[in-house]
Short mmCIF file of C-alpha atoms in Angstrom, two decimals:
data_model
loop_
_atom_site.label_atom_id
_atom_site.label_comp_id
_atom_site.label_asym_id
_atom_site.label_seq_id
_atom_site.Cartn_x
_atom_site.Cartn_y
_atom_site.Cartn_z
CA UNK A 3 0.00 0.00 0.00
CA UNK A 4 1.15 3.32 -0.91
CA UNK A 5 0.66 6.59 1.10
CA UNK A 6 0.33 10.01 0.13
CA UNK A 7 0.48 12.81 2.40
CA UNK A 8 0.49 15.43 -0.02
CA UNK A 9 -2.96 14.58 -0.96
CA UNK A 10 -6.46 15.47 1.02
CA UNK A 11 -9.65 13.59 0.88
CA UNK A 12 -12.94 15.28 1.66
CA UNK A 13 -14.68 13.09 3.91
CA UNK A 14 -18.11 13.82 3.06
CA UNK A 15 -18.31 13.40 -1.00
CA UNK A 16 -14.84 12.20 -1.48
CA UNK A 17 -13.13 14.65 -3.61
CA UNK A 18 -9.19 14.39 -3.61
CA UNK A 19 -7.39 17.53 -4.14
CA UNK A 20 -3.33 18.23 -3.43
CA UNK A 21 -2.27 19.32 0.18
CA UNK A 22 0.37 21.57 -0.05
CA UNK A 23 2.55 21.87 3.00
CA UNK A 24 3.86 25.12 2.24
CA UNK A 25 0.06 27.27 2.20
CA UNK A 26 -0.84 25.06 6.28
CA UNK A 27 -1.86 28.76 7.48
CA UNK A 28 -5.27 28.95 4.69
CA UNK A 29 -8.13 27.65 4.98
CA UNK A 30 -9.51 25.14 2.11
CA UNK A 31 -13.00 24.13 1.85
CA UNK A 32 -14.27 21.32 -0.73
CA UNK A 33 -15.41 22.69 -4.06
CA UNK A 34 -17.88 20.31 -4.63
CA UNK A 35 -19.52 20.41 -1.36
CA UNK A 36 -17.93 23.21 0.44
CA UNK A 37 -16.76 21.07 3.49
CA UNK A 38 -14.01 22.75 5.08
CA UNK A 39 -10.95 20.37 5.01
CA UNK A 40 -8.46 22.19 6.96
CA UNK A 41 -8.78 25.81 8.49
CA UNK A 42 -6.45 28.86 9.28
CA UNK A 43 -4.33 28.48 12.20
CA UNK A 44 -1.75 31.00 13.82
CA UNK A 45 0.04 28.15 15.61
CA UNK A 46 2.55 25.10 14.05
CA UNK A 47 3.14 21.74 15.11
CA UNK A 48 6.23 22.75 17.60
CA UNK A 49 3.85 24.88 19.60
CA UNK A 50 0.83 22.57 20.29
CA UNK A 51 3.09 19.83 22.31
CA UNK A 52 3.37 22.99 24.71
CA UNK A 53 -0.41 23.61 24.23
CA UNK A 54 -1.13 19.77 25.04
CA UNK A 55 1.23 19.59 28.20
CA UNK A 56 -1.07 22.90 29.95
CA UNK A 57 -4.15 21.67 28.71
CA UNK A 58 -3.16 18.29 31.13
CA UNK A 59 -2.47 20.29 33.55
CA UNK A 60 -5.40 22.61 33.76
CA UNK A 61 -7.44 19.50 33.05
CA UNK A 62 -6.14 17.47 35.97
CA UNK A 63 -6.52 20.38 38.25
CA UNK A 64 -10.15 21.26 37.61
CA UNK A 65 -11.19 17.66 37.65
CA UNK A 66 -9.00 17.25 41.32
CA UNK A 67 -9.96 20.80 42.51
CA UNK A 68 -13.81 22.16 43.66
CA UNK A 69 -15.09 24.57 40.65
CA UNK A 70 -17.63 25.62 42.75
CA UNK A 71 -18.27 26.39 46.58
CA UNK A 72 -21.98 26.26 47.86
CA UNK A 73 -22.93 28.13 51.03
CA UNK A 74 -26.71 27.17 52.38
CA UNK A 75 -27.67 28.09 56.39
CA UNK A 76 -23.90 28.01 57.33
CA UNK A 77 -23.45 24.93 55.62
CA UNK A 78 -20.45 25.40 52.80
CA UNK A 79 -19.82 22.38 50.77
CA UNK A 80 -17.19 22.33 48.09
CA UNK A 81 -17.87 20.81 44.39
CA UNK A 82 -15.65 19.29 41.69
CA UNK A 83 -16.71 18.89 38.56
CA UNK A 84 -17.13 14.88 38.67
CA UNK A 85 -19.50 16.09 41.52
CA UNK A 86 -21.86 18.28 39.91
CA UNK A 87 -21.98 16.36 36.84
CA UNK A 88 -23.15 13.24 38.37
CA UNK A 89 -25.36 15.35 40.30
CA UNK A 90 -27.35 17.42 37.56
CA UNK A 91 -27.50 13.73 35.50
CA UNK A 92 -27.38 11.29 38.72
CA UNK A 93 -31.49 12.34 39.05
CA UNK A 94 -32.12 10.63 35.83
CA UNK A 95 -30.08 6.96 36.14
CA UNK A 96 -26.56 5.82 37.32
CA UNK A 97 -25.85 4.96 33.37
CA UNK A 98 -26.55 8.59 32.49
CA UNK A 99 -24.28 10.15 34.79
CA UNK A 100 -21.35 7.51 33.81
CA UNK A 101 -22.08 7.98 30.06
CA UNK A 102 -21.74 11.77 30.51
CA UNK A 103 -19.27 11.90 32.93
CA UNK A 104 -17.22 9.36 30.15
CA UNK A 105 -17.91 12.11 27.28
CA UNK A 106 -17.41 15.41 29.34
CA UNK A 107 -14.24 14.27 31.28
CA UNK A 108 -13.06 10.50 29.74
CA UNK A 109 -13.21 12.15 26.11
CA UNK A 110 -11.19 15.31 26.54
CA UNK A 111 -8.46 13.46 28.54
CA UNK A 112 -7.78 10.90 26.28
CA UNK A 113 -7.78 13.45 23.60
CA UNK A 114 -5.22 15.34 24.69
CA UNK A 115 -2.60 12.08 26.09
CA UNK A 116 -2.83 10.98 22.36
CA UNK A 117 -2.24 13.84 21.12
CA UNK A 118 0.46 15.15 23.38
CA UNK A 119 1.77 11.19 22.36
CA UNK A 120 2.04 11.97 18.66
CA UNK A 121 3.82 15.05 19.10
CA UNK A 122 6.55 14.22 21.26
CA UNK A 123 7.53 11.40 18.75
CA UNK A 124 7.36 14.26 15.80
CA UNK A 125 9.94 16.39 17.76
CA UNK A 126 12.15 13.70 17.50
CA UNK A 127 10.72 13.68 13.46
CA UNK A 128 9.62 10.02 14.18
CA UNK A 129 5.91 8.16 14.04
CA UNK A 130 4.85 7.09 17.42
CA UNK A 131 4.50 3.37 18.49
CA UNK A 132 0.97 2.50 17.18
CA UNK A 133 0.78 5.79 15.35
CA UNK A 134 -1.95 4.32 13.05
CA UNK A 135 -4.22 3.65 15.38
CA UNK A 136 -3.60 6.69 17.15
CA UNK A 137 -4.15 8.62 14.79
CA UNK A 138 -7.40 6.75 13.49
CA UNK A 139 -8.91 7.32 16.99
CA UNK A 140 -7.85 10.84 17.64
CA UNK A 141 -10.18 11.20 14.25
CA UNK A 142 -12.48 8.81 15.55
CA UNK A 143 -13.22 11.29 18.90
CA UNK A 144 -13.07 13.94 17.30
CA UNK A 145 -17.53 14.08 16.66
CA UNK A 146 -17.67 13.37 20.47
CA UNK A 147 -15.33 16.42 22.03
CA UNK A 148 -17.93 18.40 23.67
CA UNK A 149 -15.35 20.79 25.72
CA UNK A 150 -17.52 23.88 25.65
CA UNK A 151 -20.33 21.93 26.96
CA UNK A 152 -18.58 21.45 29.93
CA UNK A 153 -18.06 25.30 30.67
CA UNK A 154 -21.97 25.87 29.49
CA UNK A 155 -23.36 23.37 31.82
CA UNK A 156 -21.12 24.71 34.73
CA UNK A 157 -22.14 28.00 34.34
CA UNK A 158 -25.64 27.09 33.88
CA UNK A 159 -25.65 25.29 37.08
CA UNK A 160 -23.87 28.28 38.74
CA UNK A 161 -26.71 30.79 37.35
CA UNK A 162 -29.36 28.64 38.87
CA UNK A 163 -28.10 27.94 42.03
CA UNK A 164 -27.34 31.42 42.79
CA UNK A 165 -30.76 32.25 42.81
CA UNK A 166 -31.51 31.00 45.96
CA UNK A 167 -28.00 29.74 47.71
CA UNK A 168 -24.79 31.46 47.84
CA UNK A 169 -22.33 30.60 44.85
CA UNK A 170 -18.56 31.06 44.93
CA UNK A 171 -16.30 29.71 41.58
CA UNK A 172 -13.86 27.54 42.97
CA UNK A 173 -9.59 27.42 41.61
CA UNK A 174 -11.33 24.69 39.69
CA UNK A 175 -13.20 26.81 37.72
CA UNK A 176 -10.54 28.96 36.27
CA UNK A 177 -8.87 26.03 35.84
CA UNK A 178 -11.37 24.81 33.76
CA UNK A 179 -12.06 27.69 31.99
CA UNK A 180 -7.91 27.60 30.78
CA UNK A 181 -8.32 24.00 29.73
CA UNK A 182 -11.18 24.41 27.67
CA UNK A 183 -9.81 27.33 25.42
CA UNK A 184 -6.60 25.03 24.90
CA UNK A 185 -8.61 21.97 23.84
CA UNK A 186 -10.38 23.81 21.69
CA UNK A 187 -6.68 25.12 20.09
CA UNK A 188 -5.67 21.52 20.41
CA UNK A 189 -8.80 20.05 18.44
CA UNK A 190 -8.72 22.71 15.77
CA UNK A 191 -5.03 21.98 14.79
CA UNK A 192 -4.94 20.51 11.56
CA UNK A 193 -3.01 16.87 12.23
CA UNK A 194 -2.56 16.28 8.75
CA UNK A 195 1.37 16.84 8.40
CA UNK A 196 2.08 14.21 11.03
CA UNK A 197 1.48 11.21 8.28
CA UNK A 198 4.54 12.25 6.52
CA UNK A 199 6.78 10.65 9.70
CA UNK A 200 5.30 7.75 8.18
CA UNK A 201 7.08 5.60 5.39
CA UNK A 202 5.29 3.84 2.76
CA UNK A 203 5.22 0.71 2.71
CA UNK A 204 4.82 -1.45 -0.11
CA UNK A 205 3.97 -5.20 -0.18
CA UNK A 206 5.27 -7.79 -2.50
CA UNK A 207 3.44 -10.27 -3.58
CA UNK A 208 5.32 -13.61 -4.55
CA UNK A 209 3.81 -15.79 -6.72
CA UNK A 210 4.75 -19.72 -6.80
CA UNK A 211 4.15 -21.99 -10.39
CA UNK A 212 4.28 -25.61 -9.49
#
């Protein structure tokens, strides 16, 4: 099988057309459909393993630290984020909460250990070990990253419960907010370039005449 980076495929009707390495910064869209194949960025591959190390960090802090304190009659109790989500879906079933908390928290963090995974190797301008499938799955989570729902439903929740009890963000919460805005850097990035580390390989096929 041969591989060619320098080519794009639109993934809706199909079209090929050439990707040229040199013009990363413009956006394309599909001229048959008008799907847009890569977009603009202001950042290259050598600052997103940065990007993917604070977006860890920030991640792992606002999942380990309350977002949100909650004073009611004297009473102040201290919420992290696993908290409140299993607590605004926990009312409908124990499966809902675990299926959210998967997509909201699970999602995000894998996202960004695969990613920061791929990129380490390409500083050293070598594929990672199971870059394929990495790869294929980093595309494959893509449809499910829901990182701004995470900030609307937390401010949601913090707009309702301040009507009637006394809301306070928590270092969580700004920790959260920072994480978010890199993920969403991190998922725009264009990953495209990082097949080239690849080499093709081609298969021979030996044929034996009795």
């Amino acid at each position: 099988m041969k591989i060619y980076p320098h080519l794009i495929v639109c993934p809706c009707c199909e079209s090929v057309y050439r990707y040229r390495l040199s013009d990363r910064k413009a956006s394309l869209q599909c001229r048959r459909c008008a799907t847009v194949l890569y977009r603009r960025s202001a950042f290259t591959l050598q600052d997103l393993l940065p990007f993917c190390f604070a977006a860890l960090v920030t991640f792992l802090i606002a999942n380990l630290m309350p977002v949100m304190t909650v004073t009611a009659h004297g009473l102040t109790r201290s919420v992290t984020l696993l908290q409140g989500i299993l607590a605004i879906t926990g009312s409908f079933s124990v499966l809902t909460g675990i299926l959210t908390a998967g997509l909201l928290i699970g999602v995000p963090l894998i996202q960004i250990l695969l990613t920061g995974w791929v990129l380490l190797f390409a500083r050293l301008r070598q594929p990672a070990p199971g870059f394929v499938v990495v790869m294929k799955l980093l595309a494959r989570l893509h449809p499910w990253s829901m990182a701004e729902v995470i900030v609307s439903g937390f401010l949601v929740a913090a707009v309702k419960l301040s009507s009637f009890l006394d809301v306070a963000p928590g270092p969580g919460s700004w920790a959260l907010v920072a994480s978010v805005i890199l993920l969403i850097i991190i998922n725009g990035y264009d990953l495209q370039p990082l097949w080239s580390l690849l080499p093709a390989r081609r298969h021979k096929v030996e044929s034996h005449h009795e």
